[in-house]
C-alpha positions as MATLAB code, in Angstrom:
seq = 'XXXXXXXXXXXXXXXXXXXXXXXXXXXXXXXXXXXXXXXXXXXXXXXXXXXXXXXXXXXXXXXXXXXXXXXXXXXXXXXXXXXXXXXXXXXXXXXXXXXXXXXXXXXXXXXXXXXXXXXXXXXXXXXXXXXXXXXXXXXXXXXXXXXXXXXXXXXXXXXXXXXXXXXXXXXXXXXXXXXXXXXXXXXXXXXXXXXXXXXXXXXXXXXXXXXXXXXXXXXXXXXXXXXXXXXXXXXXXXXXXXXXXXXXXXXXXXXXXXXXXXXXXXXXXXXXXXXXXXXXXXXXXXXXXXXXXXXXXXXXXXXXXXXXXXXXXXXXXXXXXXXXXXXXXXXXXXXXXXXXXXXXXXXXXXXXXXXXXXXXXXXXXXXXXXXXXXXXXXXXXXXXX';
ca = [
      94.808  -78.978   -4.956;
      96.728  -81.964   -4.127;
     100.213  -81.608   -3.731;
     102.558  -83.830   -5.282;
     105.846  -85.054   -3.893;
     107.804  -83.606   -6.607;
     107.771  -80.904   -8.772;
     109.748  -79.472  -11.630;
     112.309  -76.548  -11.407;
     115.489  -75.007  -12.372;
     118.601  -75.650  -10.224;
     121.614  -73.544  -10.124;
     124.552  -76.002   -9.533;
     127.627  -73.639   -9.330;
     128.578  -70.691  -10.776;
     129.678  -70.096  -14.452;
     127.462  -70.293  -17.688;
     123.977  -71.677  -18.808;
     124.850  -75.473  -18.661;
     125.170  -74.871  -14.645;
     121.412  -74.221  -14.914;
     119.401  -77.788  -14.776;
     115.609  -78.555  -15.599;
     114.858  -81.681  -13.693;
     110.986  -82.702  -12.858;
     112.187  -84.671   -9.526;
     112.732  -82.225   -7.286;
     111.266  -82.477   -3.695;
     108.455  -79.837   -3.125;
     109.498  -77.929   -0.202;
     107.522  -77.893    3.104;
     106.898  -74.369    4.525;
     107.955  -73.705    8.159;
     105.533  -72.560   10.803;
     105.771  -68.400    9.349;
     105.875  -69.132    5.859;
     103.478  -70.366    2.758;
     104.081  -73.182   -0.394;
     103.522  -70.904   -3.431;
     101.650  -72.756   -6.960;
     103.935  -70.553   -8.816;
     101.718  -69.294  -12.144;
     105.145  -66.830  -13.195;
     108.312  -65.526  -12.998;
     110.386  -62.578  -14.208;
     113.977  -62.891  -15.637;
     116.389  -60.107  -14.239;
     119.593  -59.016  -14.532;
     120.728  -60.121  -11.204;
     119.388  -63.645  -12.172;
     122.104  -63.402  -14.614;
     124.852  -62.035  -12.615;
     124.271  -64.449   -9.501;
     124.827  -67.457  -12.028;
     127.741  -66.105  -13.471;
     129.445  -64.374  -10.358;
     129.268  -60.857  -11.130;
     128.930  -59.563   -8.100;
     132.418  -60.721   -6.874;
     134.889  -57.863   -6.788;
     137.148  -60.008   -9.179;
     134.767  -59.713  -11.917;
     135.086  -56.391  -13.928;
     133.819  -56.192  -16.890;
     129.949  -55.847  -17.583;
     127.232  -58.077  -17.619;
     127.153  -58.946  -20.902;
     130.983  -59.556  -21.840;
     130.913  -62.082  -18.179;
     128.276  -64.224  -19.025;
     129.552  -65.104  -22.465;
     132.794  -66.006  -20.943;
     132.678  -70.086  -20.743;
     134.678  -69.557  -17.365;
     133.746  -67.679  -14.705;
     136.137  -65.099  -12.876;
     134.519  -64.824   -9.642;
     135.990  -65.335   -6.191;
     133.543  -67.729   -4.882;
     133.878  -66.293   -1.687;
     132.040  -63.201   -2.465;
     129.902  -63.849   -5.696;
     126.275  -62.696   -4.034;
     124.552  -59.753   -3.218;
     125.458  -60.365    0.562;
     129.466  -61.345   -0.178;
     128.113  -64.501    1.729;
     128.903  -68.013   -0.334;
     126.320  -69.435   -1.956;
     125.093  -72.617   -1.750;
     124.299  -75.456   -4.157;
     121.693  -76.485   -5.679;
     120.117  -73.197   -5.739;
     116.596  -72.385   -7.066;
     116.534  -69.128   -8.732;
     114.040  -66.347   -9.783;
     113.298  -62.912   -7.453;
     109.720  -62.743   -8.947;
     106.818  -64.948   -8.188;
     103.246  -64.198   -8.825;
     101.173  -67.442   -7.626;
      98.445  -68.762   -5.473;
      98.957  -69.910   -1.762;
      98.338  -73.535   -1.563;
      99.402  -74.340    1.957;
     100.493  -72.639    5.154;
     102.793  -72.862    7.710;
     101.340  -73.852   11.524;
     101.491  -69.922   12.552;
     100.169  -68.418    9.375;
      95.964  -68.316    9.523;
      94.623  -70.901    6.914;
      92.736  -68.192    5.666;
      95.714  -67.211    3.213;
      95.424  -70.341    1.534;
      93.897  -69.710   -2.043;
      95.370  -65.835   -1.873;
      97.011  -64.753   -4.756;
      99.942  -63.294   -4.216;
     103.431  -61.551   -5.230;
     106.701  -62.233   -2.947;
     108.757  -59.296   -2.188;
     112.136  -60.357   -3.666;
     114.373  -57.878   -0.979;
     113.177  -60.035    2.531;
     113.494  -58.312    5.641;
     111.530  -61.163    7.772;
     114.963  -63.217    7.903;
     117.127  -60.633    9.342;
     114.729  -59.700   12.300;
     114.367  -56.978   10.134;
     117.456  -54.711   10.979;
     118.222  -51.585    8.575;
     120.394  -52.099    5.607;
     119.944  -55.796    5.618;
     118.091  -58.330    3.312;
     117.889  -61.824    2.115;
     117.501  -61.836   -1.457;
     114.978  -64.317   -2.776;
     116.274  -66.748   -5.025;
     119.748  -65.620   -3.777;
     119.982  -66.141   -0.066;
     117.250  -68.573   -0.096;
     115.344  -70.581   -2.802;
     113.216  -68.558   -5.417;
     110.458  -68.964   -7.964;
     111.641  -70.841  -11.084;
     109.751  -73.959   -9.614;
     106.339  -74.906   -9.983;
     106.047  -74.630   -5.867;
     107.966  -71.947   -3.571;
     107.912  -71.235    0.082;
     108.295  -67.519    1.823;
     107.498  -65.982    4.626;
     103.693  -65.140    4.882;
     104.673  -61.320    5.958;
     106.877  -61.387    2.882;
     103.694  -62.592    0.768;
     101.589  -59.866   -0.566;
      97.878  -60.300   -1.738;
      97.073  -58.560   -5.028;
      93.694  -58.023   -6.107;
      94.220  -56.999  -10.284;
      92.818  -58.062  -13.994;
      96.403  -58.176  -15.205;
      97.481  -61.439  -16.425;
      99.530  -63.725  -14.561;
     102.653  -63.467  -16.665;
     102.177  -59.427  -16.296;
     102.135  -59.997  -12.116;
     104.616  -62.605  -12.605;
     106.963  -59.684  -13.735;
     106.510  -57.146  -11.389;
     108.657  -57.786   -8.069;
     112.479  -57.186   -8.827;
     112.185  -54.506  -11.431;
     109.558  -52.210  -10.151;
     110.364  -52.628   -6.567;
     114.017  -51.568   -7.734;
     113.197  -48.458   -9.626;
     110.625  -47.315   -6.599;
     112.990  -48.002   -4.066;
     115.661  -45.529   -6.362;
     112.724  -42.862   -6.600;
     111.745  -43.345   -2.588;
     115.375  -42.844   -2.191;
     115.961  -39.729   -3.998;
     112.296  -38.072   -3.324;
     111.413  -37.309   -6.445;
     108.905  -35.336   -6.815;
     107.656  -33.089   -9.907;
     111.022  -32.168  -11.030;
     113.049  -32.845  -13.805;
     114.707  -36.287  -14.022;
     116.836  -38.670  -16.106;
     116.087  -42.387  -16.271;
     119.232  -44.463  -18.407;
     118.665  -48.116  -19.276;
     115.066  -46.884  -20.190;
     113.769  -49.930  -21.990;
     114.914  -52.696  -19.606;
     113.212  -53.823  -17.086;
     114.017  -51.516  -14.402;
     114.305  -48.440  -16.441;
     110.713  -48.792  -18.141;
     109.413  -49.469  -14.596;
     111.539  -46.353  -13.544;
     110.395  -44.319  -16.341;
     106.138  -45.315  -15.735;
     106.811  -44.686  -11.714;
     108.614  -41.206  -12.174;
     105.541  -39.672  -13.960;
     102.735  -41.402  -11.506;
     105.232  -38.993   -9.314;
     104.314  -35.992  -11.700;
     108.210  -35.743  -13.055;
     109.325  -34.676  -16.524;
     111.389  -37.607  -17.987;
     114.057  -37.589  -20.356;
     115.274  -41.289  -21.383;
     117.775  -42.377  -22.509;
     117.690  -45.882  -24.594;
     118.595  -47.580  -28.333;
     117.061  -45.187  -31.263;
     115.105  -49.106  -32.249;
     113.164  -48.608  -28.660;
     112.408  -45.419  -28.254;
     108.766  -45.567  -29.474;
     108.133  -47.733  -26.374;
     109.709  -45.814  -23.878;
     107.825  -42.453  -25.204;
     104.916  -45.153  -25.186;
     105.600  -45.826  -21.579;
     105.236  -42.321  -20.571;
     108.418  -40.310  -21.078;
     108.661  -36.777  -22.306;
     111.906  -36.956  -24.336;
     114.138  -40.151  -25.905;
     117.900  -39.098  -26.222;
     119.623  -42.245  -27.856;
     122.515  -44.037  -25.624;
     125.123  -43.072  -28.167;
     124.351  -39.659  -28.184;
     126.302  -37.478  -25.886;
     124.220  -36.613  -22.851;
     125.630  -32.616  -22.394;
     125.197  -32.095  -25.895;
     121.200  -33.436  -26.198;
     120.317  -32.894  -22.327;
     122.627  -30.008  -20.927;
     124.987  -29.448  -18.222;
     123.077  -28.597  -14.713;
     120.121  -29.027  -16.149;
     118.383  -31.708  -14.359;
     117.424  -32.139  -10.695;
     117.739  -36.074  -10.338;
     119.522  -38.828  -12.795;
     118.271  -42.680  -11.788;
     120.956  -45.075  -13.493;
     121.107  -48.493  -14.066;
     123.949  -48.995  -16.379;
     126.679  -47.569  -14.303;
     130.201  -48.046  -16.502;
     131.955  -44.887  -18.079;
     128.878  -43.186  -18.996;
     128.239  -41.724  -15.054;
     131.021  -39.406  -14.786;
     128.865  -37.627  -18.245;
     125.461  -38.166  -16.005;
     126.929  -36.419  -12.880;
     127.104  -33.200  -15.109;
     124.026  -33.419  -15.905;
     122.770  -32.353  -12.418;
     122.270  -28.929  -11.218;
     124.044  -27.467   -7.926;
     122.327  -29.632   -5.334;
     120.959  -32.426   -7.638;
     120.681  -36.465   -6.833;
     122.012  -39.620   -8.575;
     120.527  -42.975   -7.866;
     121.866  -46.282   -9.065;
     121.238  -50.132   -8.387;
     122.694  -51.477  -11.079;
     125.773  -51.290  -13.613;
     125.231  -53.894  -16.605;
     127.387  -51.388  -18.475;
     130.278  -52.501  -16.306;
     130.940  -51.658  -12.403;
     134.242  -49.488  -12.813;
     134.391  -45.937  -13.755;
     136.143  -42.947  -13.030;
     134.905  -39.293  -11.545;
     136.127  -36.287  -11.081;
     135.307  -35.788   -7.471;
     134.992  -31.810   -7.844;
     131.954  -32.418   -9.614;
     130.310  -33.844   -6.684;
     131.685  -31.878   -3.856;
     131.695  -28.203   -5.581;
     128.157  -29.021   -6.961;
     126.905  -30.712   -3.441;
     125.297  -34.010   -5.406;
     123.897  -36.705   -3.298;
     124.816  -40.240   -4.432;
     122.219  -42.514   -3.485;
     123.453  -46.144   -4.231;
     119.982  -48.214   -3.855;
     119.936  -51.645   -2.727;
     117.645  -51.738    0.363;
     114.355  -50.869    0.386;
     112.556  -49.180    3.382;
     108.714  -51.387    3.781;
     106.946  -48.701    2.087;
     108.385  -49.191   -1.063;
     107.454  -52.442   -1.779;
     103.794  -51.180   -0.287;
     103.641  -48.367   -2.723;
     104.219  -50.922   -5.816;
     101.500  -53.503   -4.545;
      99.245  -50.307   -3.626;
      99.649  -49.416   -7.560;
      98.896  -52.647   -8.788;
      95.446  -52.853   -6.509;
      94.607  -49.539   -7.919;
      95.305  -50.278  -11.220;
      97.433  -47.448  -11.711;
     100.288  -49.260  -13.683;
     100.620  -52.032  -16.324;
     104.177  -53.285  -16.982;
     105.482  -54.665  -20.545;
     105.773  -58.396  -20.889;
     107.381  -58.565  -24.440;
     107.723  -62.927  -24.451;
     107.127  -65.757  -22.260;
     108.509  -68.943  -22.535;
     108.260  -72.568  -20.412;
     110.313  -73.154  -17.361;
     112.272  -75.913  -19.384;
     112.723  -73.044  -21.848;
     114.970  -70.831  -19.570;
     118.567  -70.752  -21.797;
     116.675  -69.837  -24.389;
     115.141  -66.967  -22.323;
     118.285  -65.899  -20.370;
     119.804  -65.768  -23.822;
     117.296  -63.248  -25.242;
     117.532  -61.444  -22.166;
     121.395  -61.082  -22.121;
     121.255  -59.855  -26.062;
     118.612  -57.248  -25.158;
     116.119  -58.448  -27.744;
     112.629  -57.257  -26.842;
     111.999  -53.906  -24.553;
     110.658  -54.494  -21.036;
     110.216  -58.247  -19.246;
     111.085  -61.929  -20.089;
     108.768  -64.417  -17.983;
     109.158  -67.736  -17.466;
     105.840  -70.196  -16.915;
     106.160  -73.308  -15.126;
     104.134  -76.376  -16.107;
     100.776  -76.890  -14.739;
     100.687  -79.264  -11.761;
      99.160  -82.312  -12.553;
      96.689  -83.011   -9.723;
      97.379  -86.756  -10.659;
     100.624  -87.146   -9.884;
     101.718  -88.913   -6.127;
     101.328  -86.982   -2.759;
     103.666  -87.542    0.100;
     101.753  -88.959    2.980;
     101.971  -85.288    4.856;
     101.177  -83.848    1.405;
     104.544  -81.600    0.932;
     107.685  -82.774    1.544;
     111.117  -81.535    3.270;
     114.025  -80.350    0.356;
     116.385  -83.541    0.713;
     119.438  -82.336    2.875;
     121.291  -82.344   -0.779;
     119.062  -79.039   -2.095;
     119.608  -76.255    0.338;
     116.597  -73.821    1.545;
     118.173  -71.493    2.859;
     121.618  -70.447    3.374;
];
């Protein structure tokens, strides 16, 4: 392939709503340093924490849920703390935690061989932090992601699939099924009972297909107007989101509850757990406040697991699936790059079950190279923070 000079992607220019998100075709391809790889990105996944990095959820001003934030015109967020590290971030920014694509150059330490491999980028880096426990870069967070036609990461952070999925179904895999593996890794399950809420997003389908390649018996919980495709997906039992859980599930009758809605419902899921039993979360679109009753934790002896990092076998575990063709995920629309409002609003109104991917345009081969072949970001679009 030749590489052009430019390319066309998505930059983040502040945070607030979808008019700080600009499609521009001039923006310089980036130029991979001597450890990492250029990327011909062929997809990439929406997820929540697309949404909630744009908007500044994550800052501690912000408390209402996902949903209710991003369709307020003006942001709330402290600046100062509006990313998964509390770290400022900087603009532009190029979005998008999942890339599925083909290595077309390398860096001068990374073997040549890897050009032409195609591979998925683990969205939770550890390469950037000398790879010290509890701490990650977060790809298209901390550093530039995938909604561009070209993106750079670290070769070690660059994982070679072999699979007859489509590209749009690899293109949807890293942030969602890394997160609900890294909430089972965390809570060992096993072949035990266990609750998965959120079931027909993209975490909580992943969460509910992962828990029974595990050998559990899963109750989900999701809209009645989904529930065929969560059964579908592999889970035992639907119990509707507006039911109450003690009434349809029972009190103490589950071993482990993995939640990704968070909000007033989890005080309801803690009861759920028998003497000695697990919650996981890592995520709260229903809102990040509620309130417990901490007897129910201490007199029952619950683990809380909150899941954020991931220890290097998870993200092993989901590309060892993949290879093996042990799971498929659901991709229920793709759209264009230029296309992404239109797909971040479908995602935030919960439309379709399962993923959202977003396709860049093809690269045309005709189109100018720099003299070195890929070019530096100008000093005005940041790389990394």
């Amino acid at each position: 392939m030749t590489l052009p000079s430019t390319m066309a992607a998505v930059l983040l220019t502040g945070h607030g709503g979808l008019d700080k998100l600009e499609y521009r075709t001039d923006v310089p391809v980036p130029e991979p340093r001597p450890d990492e790889v250029l990327i011909n990105v062929a997809a990439a996944g929406v997820n929540n924490t697309d949404i909630n990095t744009h908007i500044g959820w994550y800052s501690k001003s912000v408390s209402g849920d996902t949903n209710t934030t991003a369709a307020d015109d003006a942001t709330q967020a402290d600046e100062g703390d509006a990313s998964w590290s509390g770290v400022p971030l900087t603009f532009p920014r190029i979005q998008g935690g999942d890339v599925y694509g083909e290595v077309v150059a390398a860096g001068s330490a990374v073997d040549p061989a890897r050009i032409g491999d195609k591979v998925i980028v683990r969205n939770l880096m550890r390469h950037y932090v000398d790879r010290r426990p509890f701490e990650c870069w977060t790809y298209g967070s901390d550093c530039d992601g995938g909604f561009a036609q070209f993106a750079i990461a670290p070769s070690s952070e660059s994982y070679t699939v072999h699979s007859d999925l489509s590209p749009v179904e690899l293109g949807s895999f890293s942030i969602a099924y890394s997160t609900a593996e890294g909430m089972l890794h965390r809570a060992g399950v096993g072949e035990e009972k266990v609750v998965v809420t959120g079931a027909s997003g993209g975490v909580g389908l992943a969460a509910v297909k992962l828990a029974k390649l595990r050998g559990a018996e899963v109750t989900a919980v999701c809209s009645e107007s989904k529930a065929d495709v969560v059964l579908a997906a592999g889970a035992d039992r639907v119990v509707s989101r507006h039911a109450d859980p003690t009434a349809e599930i029972g009190a103490q009758s589950v071993d482990v509850v993995v939640d990704v809605v968070g909000g007033d419902g989890v005080a309801q899921l803690l009861g759920l757990l028998r003497r000695g039993g697990r919650f996981a979360i890592a995520g709260a679109i229903g809102g990040p406040l509620t309130e417990l009753d901490l007897r129910t934790i201490y007199l029952n002896d619950l683990s809380l697991f909150g899941c954020t990092f991931q220890e290097d076998e998870v993200f092993e575990n989901l590309i060892g699936y993949i290879n093996q063709g042990r799971i498929r995920p659901l991709v229920s629309k793709s759209y264009p790059l230029s296309e992404i409002h239109r797909a971040q609003e479908d995602f935030i109104a919960k439309k379709f079950p399962g993923k959202l991917v977003l396709v860049p345009p093809p690269v045309d081969d005709s189109a100018p190279a720099s003299a070195a072949g890929i070019t530096q970001h100008s000093s005005t679009l940041s790389r990394h923070n």
